[in-house]
Short mmCIF file of C-alpha atoms and ligand atoms in Angstrom, two decimals:
data_model
loop_
_atom_site.label_atom_id
_atom_site.label_comp_id
_atom_site.label_asym_id
_atom_site.label_seq_id
_atom_site.Cartn_x
_atom_site.Cartn_y
_atom_site.Cartn_z
CA MET A 6 19.63 8.39 -6.84
CA PRO A 7 21.29 4.62 -7.19
CA TYR A 8 23.49 4.46 -3.86
CA THR A 9 25.98 1.69 -2.80
CA ARG A 10 25.98 -1.06 0.17
CA ARG A 11 28.87 1.76 1.33
CA SER A 12 26.58 4.66 1.27
CA PHE A 13 23.40 3.12 1.97
CA VAL A 14 25.12 2.77 5.41
CA THR A 15 25.68 6.36 5.62
CA SER A 16 22.60 7.60 5.25
CA SER A 17 20.90 5.49 7.13
CA ALA A 18 22.57 6.20 9.78
CA ALA A 19 21.48 10.00 9.15
CA THR A 20 18.23 7.78 9.65
CA GLY A 21 19.10 7.38 12.66
CA ALA A 22 20.24 10.49 14.33
CA TRP A 23 17.05 12.01 12.60
CA LEU A 24 15.05 9.35 13.98
CA ALA A 25 16.21 9.02 17.05
CA LEU A 26 14.96 12.56 17.41
CA GLY A 27 11.75 12.07 16.33
CA ALA A 28 12.19 15.46 13.88
CA PRO A 29 11.83 16.16 10.48
CA LEU A 30 13.78 17.34 7.98
CA LEU A 31 12.86 20.54 6.02
CA ALA A 32 9.98 21.04 7.66
CA ARG A 33 7.92 24.27 8.18
CA ALA A 34 5.74 24.45 11.44
CA ASP A 35 2.37 26.77 9.46
CA ASP A 36 2.97 23.79 6.14
CA THR A 37 0.53 21.62 6.09
CA VAL A 38 -2.47 20.63 4.06
CA GLU A 39 -5.71 20.00 4.76
CA LEU A 40 -7.61 16.26 4.41
CA PRO A 41 -11.95 17.03 3.68
CA PHE A 42 -13.23 15.71 6.65
CA ALA A 43 -12.87 16.88 10.23
CA ASN A 44 -9.94 16.93 11.84
CA GLY A 45 -7.68 16.42 8.60
CA SER A 46 -4.80 19.24 9.17
CA ARG A 47 -2.07 17.80 8.81
CA GLN A 48 1.53 18.65 9.17
CA LEU A 49 4.16 18.68 6.16
CA ALA A 50 7.39 17.10 6.76
CA ALA A 51 10.36 15.58 5.32
CA TYR A 52 11.96 12.04 6.54
CA PRO A 53 15.08 10.89 5.15
CA GLN A 54 14.98 9.56 2.26
CA LYS A 55 11.47 11.24 1.67
CA ARG A 56 9.82 14.27 0.23
CA ALA A 57 7.66 16.74 2.09
CA LEU A 58 5.03 13.87 3.08
CA LEU A 59 1.67 14.17 5.21
CA VAL A 60 2.32 13.63 9.08
CA MET A 61 -0.06 11.18 10.55
CA THR A 62 2.01 10.24 13.50
CA THR A 63 5.16 10.02 14.34
CA ARG A 64 5.85 7.84 17.11
CA PRO A 65 5.10 5.30 15.36
CA VAL A 66 5.92 6.84 12.01
CA GLN A 67 3.01 7.66 9.36
CA LEU A 68 2.72 9.43 6.91
CA GLU A 69 0.73 9.34 3.22
CA THR A 70 1.95 11.13 0.12
CA PRO A 71 -0.01 13.27 -1.46
CA PHE A 72 -2.67 13.30 -3.78
CA SER A 73 -1.46 15.67 -6.50
CA VAL A 74 1.65 13.11 -6.63
CA PHE A 75 -0.26 10.55 -8.23
CA ASP A 76 -1.44 13.33 -10.76
CA GLY A 77 1.45 12.07 -14.18
CA ASN A 78 3.12 9.60 -12.37
CA VAL A 79 2.21 5.81 -12.34
CA PHE A 80 5.04 4.62 -10.60
CA THR A 81 4.84 6.45 -7.00
CA PRO A 82 8.16 8.22 -6.35
CA ASN A 83 10.58 6.15 -3.75
CA TYR A 84 10.84 9.54 -2.41
CA ALA A 85 7.14 9.85 -2.30
CA PHE A 86 6.29 7.34 -1.22
CA PHE A 87 3.59 6.91 1.76
CA VAL A 88 4.73 5.41 5.34
CA ARG A 89 3.40 2.85 7.89
CA TRP A 90 4.20 1.48 10.80
CA HIS A 91 2.25 -0.21 13.80
CA LEU A 92 5.62 -0.30 16.25
CA ALA A 93 6.75 2.52 17.18
CA GLY A 94 10.45 0.28 17.72
CA VAL A 95 11.98 0.42 14.02
CA PRO A 96 15.56 0.39 12.97
CA THR A 97 17.04 3.55 12.86
CA THR A 98 20.20 1.45 11.31
CA ILE A 99 21.11 -1.84 9.16
CA ASP A 100 24.14 -3.59 8.07
CA PRO A 101 23.24 -5.18 4.66
CA VAL A 102 25.71 -7.91 5.19
CA ALA A 103 24.77 -8.42 8.99
CA PHE A 104 21.06 -8.63 7.20
CA ARG A 105 19.93 -12.98 7.78
CA LEU A 106 16.04 -13.77 6.31
CA ASN A 107 16.00 -16.80 8.38
CA VAL A 108 13.41 -19.50 7.23
CA HIS A 109 12.07 -22.33 9.89
CA GLY A 110 9.61 -24.59 11.78
CA LEU A 111 7.74 -26.86 9.34
CA VAL A 112 10.75 -26.52 6.71
CA ALA A 113 12.56 -30.13 5.16
CA ARG A 114 15.96 -28.00 5.48
CA PRO A 115 16.11 -24.06 7.76
CA LEU A 116 17.76 -21.60 5.59
CA SER A 117 19.02 -18.01 7.03
CA LEU A 118 20.12 -16.03 3.79
CA THR A 119 21.88 -13.21 3.34
CA LEU A 120 20.88 -10.75 1.01
CA ARG A 121 23.99 -11.59 -1.82
CA ASP A 122 21.52 -15.10 -1.74
CA LEU A 123 18.33 -13.96 -2.00
CA ARG A 124 19.78 -12.33 -5.52
CA HIS A 125 20.76 -16.21 -6.60
CA PHE A 126 16.79 -17.32 -6.83
CA PRO A 127 15.86 -16.03 -9.95
CA THR A 128 14.50 -12.50 -10.59
CA VAL A 129 11.38 -11.52 -11.51
CA GLU A 130 9.29 -8.19 -11.52
CA VAL A 131 5.70 -7.18 -10.59
CA ASP A 132 4.77 -3.07 -10.66
CA ALA A 133 2.18 -4.06 -7.76
CA VAL A 134 -0.16 -1.39 -6.28
CA CYS A 135 0.46 -1.39 -2.53
CA GLN A 136 -2.59 -0.10 -0.68
CA CYS A 137 -3.27 -0.10 2.63
CA SER A 138 -6.47 -1.80 4.54
CA GLY A 139 -7.04 1.73 6.16
CA ASN A 140 -6.99 3.82 2.86
CA SER A 141 -9.22 6.27 2.93
CA ARG A 142 -10.49 5.71 6.48
CA GLY A 143 -11.05 9.58 7.20
CA PHE A 144 -14.03 9.33 4.68
CA PHE A 145 -15.84 6.54 6.37
CA ALA A 146 -19.36 7.58 7.86
CA PRO A 147 -20.06 6.91 10.07
CA ARG A 148 -15.84 7.58 11.57
CA VAL A 149 -14.46 4.06 12.77
CA PRO A 150 -11.24 4.71 14.96
CA GLY A 151 -7.78 4.03 13.36
CA GLY A 152 -5.73 5.66 10.89
CA GLN A 153 -7.78 8.50 9.90
CA TRP A 154 -6.07 8.78 6.29
CA GLY A 155 -7.30 10.34 2.95
CA ASN A 156 -6.86 8.82 -0.24
CA GLY A 157 -2.73 8.81 -0.24
CA ALA A 158 -1.75 6.23 1.86
CA MET A 159 -1.54 3.49 -1.63
CA GLY A 160 1.30 3.93 -4.61
CA ASN A 161 2.66 1.97 -7.33
CA ALA A 162 6.08 0.04 -7.88
CA ARG A 163 8.47 -1.69 -9.77
CA TRP A 164 9.55 -4.63 -7.44
CA ARG A 165 11.74 -6.70 -7.87
CA GLY A 166 13.32 -9.70 -6.49
CA ALA A 167 12.48 -13.25 -5.39
CA ARG A 168 9.93 -15.91 -6.06
CA LEU A 169 8.44 -16.31 -1.88
CA ARG A 170 7.79 -20.28 -3.60
CA ASP A 171 11.43 -20.01 -4.96
CA ILE A 172 12.34 -19.50 -1.34
CA LEU A 173 10.05 -21.55 0.26
CA ARG A 174 11.12 -24.86 -2.13
CA HIS A 175 14.40 -24.26 -1.66
CA ALA A 176 13.97 -24.94 2.48
CA GLY A 177 11.18 -27.32 2.27
CA VAL A 178 8.15 -26.37 2.77
CA GLN A 179 6.89 -29.88 4.89
CA SER A 180 3.24 -30.93 4.28
CA SER A 181 1.32 -30.89 7.33
CA ALA A 182 1.54 -27.08 7.18
CA VAL A 183 -0.12 -24.82 7.25
CA GLN A 184 0.40 -21.10 6.92
CA ILE A 185 3.52 -19.09 6.51
CA ARG A 186 4.02 -16.17 8.84
CA PHE A 187 6.35 -12.96 8.36
CA ARG A 188 8.22 -10.94 10.52
CA GLY A 189 10.07 -8.02 10.14
CA LEU A 190 13.10 -6.77 12.31
CA ASP A 191 11.13 -3.55 14.29
CA ALA A 192 9.63 -3.50 18.17
CA PRO A 193 7.36 -3.30 20.45
CA VAL A 194 8.34 -0.49 22.77
CA GLU A 195 6.11 -1.76 25.58
CA ALA A 196 5.87 -4.84 26.81
CA GLY A 197 2.57 -6.49 25.82
CA THR A 198 2.44 -5.28 22.91
CA PRO A 199 1.74 -8.32 19.97
CA PRO A 200 4.73 -8.50 17.61
CA PHE A 201 3.65 -7.62 13.89
CA LEU A 202 3.52 -11.20 12.10
CA LYS A 203 1.31 -11.59 9.65
CA ALA A 204 0.69 -14.56 7.89
CA LEU A 205 -1.24 -16.92 4.69
CA ASP A 206 -2.09 -19.89 2.94
CA VAL A 207 0.81 -22.50 2.07
CA ASP A 208 -1.17 -21.67 -1.26
CA ARG A 209 -0.84 -17.95 -1.58
CA ALA A 210 2.65 -18.02 -0.17
CA MET A 211 3.73 -20.26 -2.94
CA SER A 212 1.71 -18.60 -5.85
CA GLU A 213 3.23 -17.52 -9.09
CA ASP A 214 3.25 -13.75 -7.84
CA VAL A 215 4.74 -13.26 -4.45
CA ILE A 216 8.22 -12.14 -3.83
CA VAL A 217 10.54 -11.25 -2.00
CA ALA A 218 11.50 -7.77 -3.17
CA TYR A 219 14.96 -6.12 -2.54
CA GLU A 220 14.97 -3.33 -5.65
CA MET A 221 11.77 -0.74 -5.03
CA ASN A 222 11.60 0.86 -8.52
CA GLY A 223 14.65 0.56 -9.22
CA GLU A 224 16.49 0.73 -6.29
CA PRO A 225 17.28 -0.75 -2.84
CA LEU A 226 13.97 -0.10 -0.76
CA PRO A 227 13.83 3.28 1.17
CA LEU A 228 14.03 2.43 5.11
CA LEU A 229 10.74 3.73 5.87
CA ASN A 230 8.68 1.39 3.33
CA GLY A 231 11.46 -1.75 4.78
CA TYR A 232 14.74 -1.82 3.71
CA PRO A 233 16.22 -4.08 3.35
CA VAL A 234 13.86 -6.77 2.16
CA ARG A 235 9.85 -7.02 2.50
CA LEU A 236 7.69 -9.47 1.30
CA VAL A 237 5.04 -7.99 -1.67
CA VAL A 238 1.68 -9.75 -2.27
CA PRO A 239 -0.13 -7.75 -5.01
CA GLY A 240 -3.10 -7.38 -5.64
CA TRP A 241 -4.04 -7.98 -0.88
CA TYR A 242 -3.90 -5.12 1.08
CA ALA A 243 -0.22 -4.43 2.04
CA THR A 244 -0.90 -5.08 5.61
CA TYR A 245 0.22 -8.84 5.15
CA TRP A 246 3.87 -6.63 2.77
CA VAL A 247 5.60 -7.29 5.16
CA LYS A 248 8.64 -4.76 6.27
CA MET A 249 12.01 -5.04 7.02
CA LEU A 250 11.15 -9.39 6.53
CA SER A 251 13.45 -11.08 8.56
CA ASP A 252 11.94 -14.10 9.34
CA ILE A 253 9.74 -17.14 7.74
CA GLU A 254 8.24 -19.44 9.42
CA ALA A 255 6.32 -22.02 8.37
CA ILE A 256 3.24 -23.05 11.39
CA ASP A 257 1.07 -26.37 11.76
CA HIS A 258 -2.42 -23.96 12.18
CA VAL A 259 -4.57 -20.78 11.46
CA ASP A 260 -2.42 -18.02 12.56
CA ASP A 261 -3.98 -16.59 16.04
CA ASN A 262 -1.72 -14.08 16.38
CA PHE A 263 -3.26 -10.53 17.52
CA TRP A 264 -2.76 -9.32 13.85
CA MET A 265 -4.63 -11.78 11.81
CA LYS A 266 -7.24 -12.90 14.38
CA THR A 267 -8.27 -9.55 15.98
CA ALA A 268 -6.84 -6.64 14.08
CA TYR A 269 -7.59 -6.80 10.67
CA ARG A 270 -10.48 -8.88 9.94
CA ILE A 271 -12.74 -7.83 7.41
CA PRO A 272 -16.84 -8.56 7.99
CA ALA A 273 -17.42 -12.15 6.05
CA THR A 274 -20.06 -10.70 4.76
CA PRO A 275 -20.67 -9.07 1.10
CA GLY A 276 -18.34 -6.83 0.03
CA GLY A 277 -17.48 -6.68 4.23
CA ASN A 278 -20.17 -3.89 4.29
CA VAL A 279 -22.71 -3.68 7.84
CA ASP A 280 -24.80 -1.95 8.47
CA PRO A 281 -23.21 0.27 11.50
CA ALA A 282 -25.45 -0.57 14.48
CA ALA A 283 -23.79 -4.40 13.18
CA THR A 284 -22.93 -6.41 15.91
CA GLY A 285 -22.04 -10.57 16.16
CA PHE A 286 -20.77 -11.05 13.10
CA ALA A 287 -18.11 -12.96 11.23
CA THR A 288 -15.59 -11.69 10.30
CA VAL A 289 -12.78 -12.67 7.77
CA PRO A 290 -8.97 -11.56 7.13
CA ILE A 291 -9.26 -9.16 5.22
CA ASN A 292 -7.31 -9.94 1.56
CA LYS A 293 -8.36 -8.76 -1.39
CA LEU A 294 -8.02 -5.18 -2.97
CA THR A 295 -11.23 -4.37 -4.24
CA ILE A 296 -11.36 -2.03 -7.87
CA ARG A 297 -10.92 1.65 -7.33
CA SER A 298 -10.08 5.15 -9.51
CA PHE A 299 -9.24 8.14 -8.75
CA ILE A 300 -9.94 10.90 -10.95
CA THR A 301 -5.56 12.65 -10.15
CA ASN A 302 -5.03 16.60 -12.91
CA LEU A 303 -8.62 18.11 -10.85
CA THR A 304 -9.20 18.83 -7.23
CA ASP A 305 -12.10 19.25 -5.59
CA GLY A 306 -13.45 22.48 -5.32
CA GLU A 307 -11.03 23.96 -8.55
CA LYS A 308 -12.10 26.10 -10.94
CA ILE A 309 -11.61 25.98 -14.18
CA ALA A 310 -11.55 27.70 -17.87
CA ALA A 311 -14.92 27.27 -19.71
CA LYS A 312 -12.95 25.47 -22.90
CA PRO A 313 -12.04 22.00 -23.38
CA THR A 314 -10.43 21.03 -20.39
CA SER A 315 -8.29 17.24 -20.35
CA VAL A 316 -9.48 15.04 -17.33
CA GLN A 317 -6.61 12.01 -16.14
CA GLY A 318 -6.47 9.50 -13.68
CA ILE A 319 -5.45 6.11 -12.49
CA ALA A 320 -7.82 3.09 -11.43
CA PHE A 321 -6.11 -1.06 -10.14
CA ASN A 322 -7.94 -3.77 -8.19
CA SER A 323 -6.93 -7.04 -7.31
CA GLY A 324 -5.02 -8.30 -10.46
CA ALA A 325 -7.90 -8.98 -12.92
CA GLY A 326 -7.13 -5.84 -14.79
CA ILE A 327 -9.10 -3.08 -15.69
CA LYS A 328 -11.42 -2.62 -18.62
CA ARG A 329 -13.05 -0.13 -18.82
CA VAL A 330 -13.51 3.42 -16.49
CA GLU A 331 -16.13 6.08 -17.96
CA PHE A 332 -16.10 9.16 -16.87
CA SER A 333 -19.05 11.81 -16.22
CA SER A 334 -19.37 15.42 -15.76
CA ASP A 335 -23.02 14.71 -13.88
CA GLY A 336 -22.56 13.48 -11.03
CA GLY A 337 -23.04 10.26 -12.27
CA THR A 338 -26.25 10.67 -14.23
CA SER A 339 -24.69 9.13 -17.85
CA TRP A 340 -21.08 8.58 -18.02
CA SER A 341 -19.33 8.03 -21.52
CA ASP A 342 -15.66 5.22 -21.82
CA ALA A 343 -12.91 7.48 -21.18
CA ALA A 344 -9.63 6.61 -22.62
CA LEU A 345 -7.01 3.19 -21.49
CA GLY A 346 -3.20 4.52 -20.98
CA ARG A 347 -0.58 2.12 -21.02
CA ASP A 348 -0.67 -1.49 -19.42
CA TYR A 349 1.58 -2.32 -17.27
CA GLY A 350 -0.34 -5.44 -15.39
CA ASN A 351 -2.78 -6.34 -14.66
CA TYR A 352 -1.61 -4.58 -10.90
CA ALA A 353 -0.94 -2.21 -10.93
CA PHE A 354 -2.07 1.71 -11.16
CA ARG A 355 -3.40 1.33 -15.03
CA PRO A 356 -3.87 5.17 -16.34
CA TRP A 357 -6.35 6.90 -17.68
CA SER A 358 -7.76 9.99 -19.68
CA THR A 359 -10.29 12.14 -21.13
CA ARG A 360 -11.91 15.44 -22.11
CA PHE A 361 -14.73 17.09 -20.99
CA VAL A 362 -16.64 21.06 -22.55
CA PRO A 363 -16.86 22.79 -19.52
CA LYS A 364 -19.36 25.59 -20.08
CA ALA A 365 -18.41 29.65 -18.17
CA GLY A 366 -20.65 29.90 -15.13
CA THR A 367 -21.53 26.12 -14.60
CA SER A 368 -20.51 24.59 -11.77
CA TYR A 369 -19.71 20.13 -12.71
CA VAL A 370 -19.53 16.81 -10.17
CA LEU A 371 -16.77 14.86 -11.88
CA ALA A 372 -17.05 10.74 -11.31
CA CYS A 373 -14.86 8.20 -12.20
CA ARG A 374 -15.52 4.46 -12.94
CA ALA A 375 -13.84 1.91 -12.96
CA THR A 376 -15.50 -1.95 -14.26
CA GLY A 377 -12.21 -4.87 -14.01
CA ASN A 378 -12.09 -6.84 -16.37
CA ASP A 379 -13.27 -9.98 -13.62
CA GLY A 380 -17.51 -6.99 -13.89
CA GLU A 381 -16.23 -6.12 -11.19
CA THR A 382 -17.17 -1.72 -11.00
CA GLN A 383 -17.99 0.53 -7.99
CA THR A 384 -21.17 1.92 -6.91
CA ASN A 385 -22.18 4.93 -5.90
CA LEU A 386 -22.62 3.54 -2.26
CA ALA A 387 -19.66 3.46 0.15
CA VAL A 388 -19.24 0.09 1.77
CA TRP A 389 -18.97 0.26 5.74
CA ASN A 390 -17.31 -1.62 8.64
CA PRO A 391 -16.07 -0.87 11.67
CA GLY A 392 -12.91 -1.01 10.70
CA GLY A 393 -12.62 1.19 7.89
CA TYR A 394 -11.51 -0.71 5.16
CA LEU A 395 -12.29 -1.17 1.28
CA ARG A 396 -13.56 1.69 0.55
CA ASN A 397 -14.35 1.84 -3.57
CA VAL A 398 -17.57 4.46 -3.45
CA ILE A 399 -17.36 5.99 -7.61
CA GLU A 400 -15.59 9.22 -6.05
CA THR A 401 -16.58 12.36 -6.99
CA THR A 402 -14.75 16.31 -7.92
CA LYS A 403 -16.56 19.16 -7.87
CA VAL A 404 -15.22 22.58 -9.96
CA SER A 405 -17.03 24.64 -11.27
CA ALA A 406 -15.78 26.65 -14.62
CA ALA A 407 -14.95 30.33 -15.14
N1 MTE B 530 7.39 -5.06 9.56
C1 MTE B 530 6.48 -4.30 8.67
N2 MTE B 530 5.38 -4.74 7.92
C2 MTE B 530 4.37 -3.83 8.08
C3 MTE B 530 3.83 -3.72 8.85
C4 MTE B 530 4.64 -2.56 9.79
O1 MTE B 530 4.03 -1.90 11.21
N3 MTE B 530 5.46 -3.48 10.12
N4 MTE B 530 2.36 -2.10 7.85
C5 MTE B 530 1.57 -2.98 6.84
C6 MTE B 530 0.92 -2.29 6.70
S1 MTE B 530 -0.60 -2.35 7.48
C7 MTE B 530 0.65 -1.59 5.70
S2 MTE B 530 -0.08 -0.60 5.08
C8 MTE B 530 2.30 -1.17 4.29
C9 MTE B 530 2.93 -0.11 3.72
O2 MTE B 530 3.93 -0.08 3.55
P1 MTE B 530 5.45 1.44 3.51
O3 MTE B 530 5.67 1.77 4.98
O4 MTE B 530 5.91 0.88 2.35
O5 MTE B 530 4.50 2.42 2.68
O6 MTE B 530 3.28 -2.37 5.48
C10 MTE B 530 2.57 -3.04 6.34
N5 MTE B 530 4.00 -3.52 6.08
MO1 MO B 531 -1.57 -0.41 6.27
#
């Protein structure tokens, strides 16, 4: 639903009222979803501009996409897109005319850009998966602290905006700059909580595909997904995709703020894996997505008819693109190639489909395994690290045929 600036202001005024109340629209207290791990019961609630989503927390608002949304939707609708904020001080209204994106620090020419200014840079579009670093954290064994997401803290959208590189070149980043640091309009609610800041090395920030997006799936971004602009870092975890982006600073050092130096670190080990008993290992900031694939049209425990059944799903990786998806109906003992669907580019969900013929009175463990053009694939052993990051084990779906 396209809306004008004026109607956005009106609808975000309504947003303000609801967020201030902390009260979801449309929710019935008995509407819950059970995620398949201990303490996985989630209430469904519809926040402003959103359909009913699984509530993980309300302050800050954290909402998970029901997994069924991924079936048949290569693009995750804005109203169904997951929501994650770290700090509860999220603005409930934003004036698009007064909004400024400031660029400062080690630049020849500090900028204060309006939304109209941003549209004067060449427009680019990318289809890319935005996945929380902690997506699927609830499946970690042993369990780890942090948001207990199922598999729905991800989404694929068509992002449209200006290249970050064009903005930075316009400002003239000085050669002494080491990183570019990003901040949004959200703020901590308690003194002592660090503001949410993320930083990219200058060459990552200057790469062609990083954009400052003002549209998501052909519409302004929903407020909860970062209206009016957010950073899009295709192929990298969503923690870098700073929402309500208002401040870009070129700095002369590797950022040592809490969200870079302490949080969002992965072990500097092969695959980011460590033994749960390990301590004292070196870490690096989380970065590229790991390759994943899912079956979307059948759910675990489902009873299906004993007749030819189509199976479909999605796969994605960090930008090499998907070379193949294999399917197994015997828990990974034997595999056959699935057919890949339309290619929306190397950062997007790649749909796939296949068929199998279940026999009556038989149980099946269905599995899918994606391989990237770079050879990266999924394995039977789940990664473990204390942050609950990088999960990409081969997922299984148990079904039985009647
Ligand atoms: N300003 C701001 N941007 C942010 C965050 C935040 O807390 N504040 N969280 C990040 C994290 S960890 C995730 S997973 C994504 C979530 O994006 P979404 O809410 O649009 O799904 O936003 C990222 N950008
Ligand atoms: Mo995240």
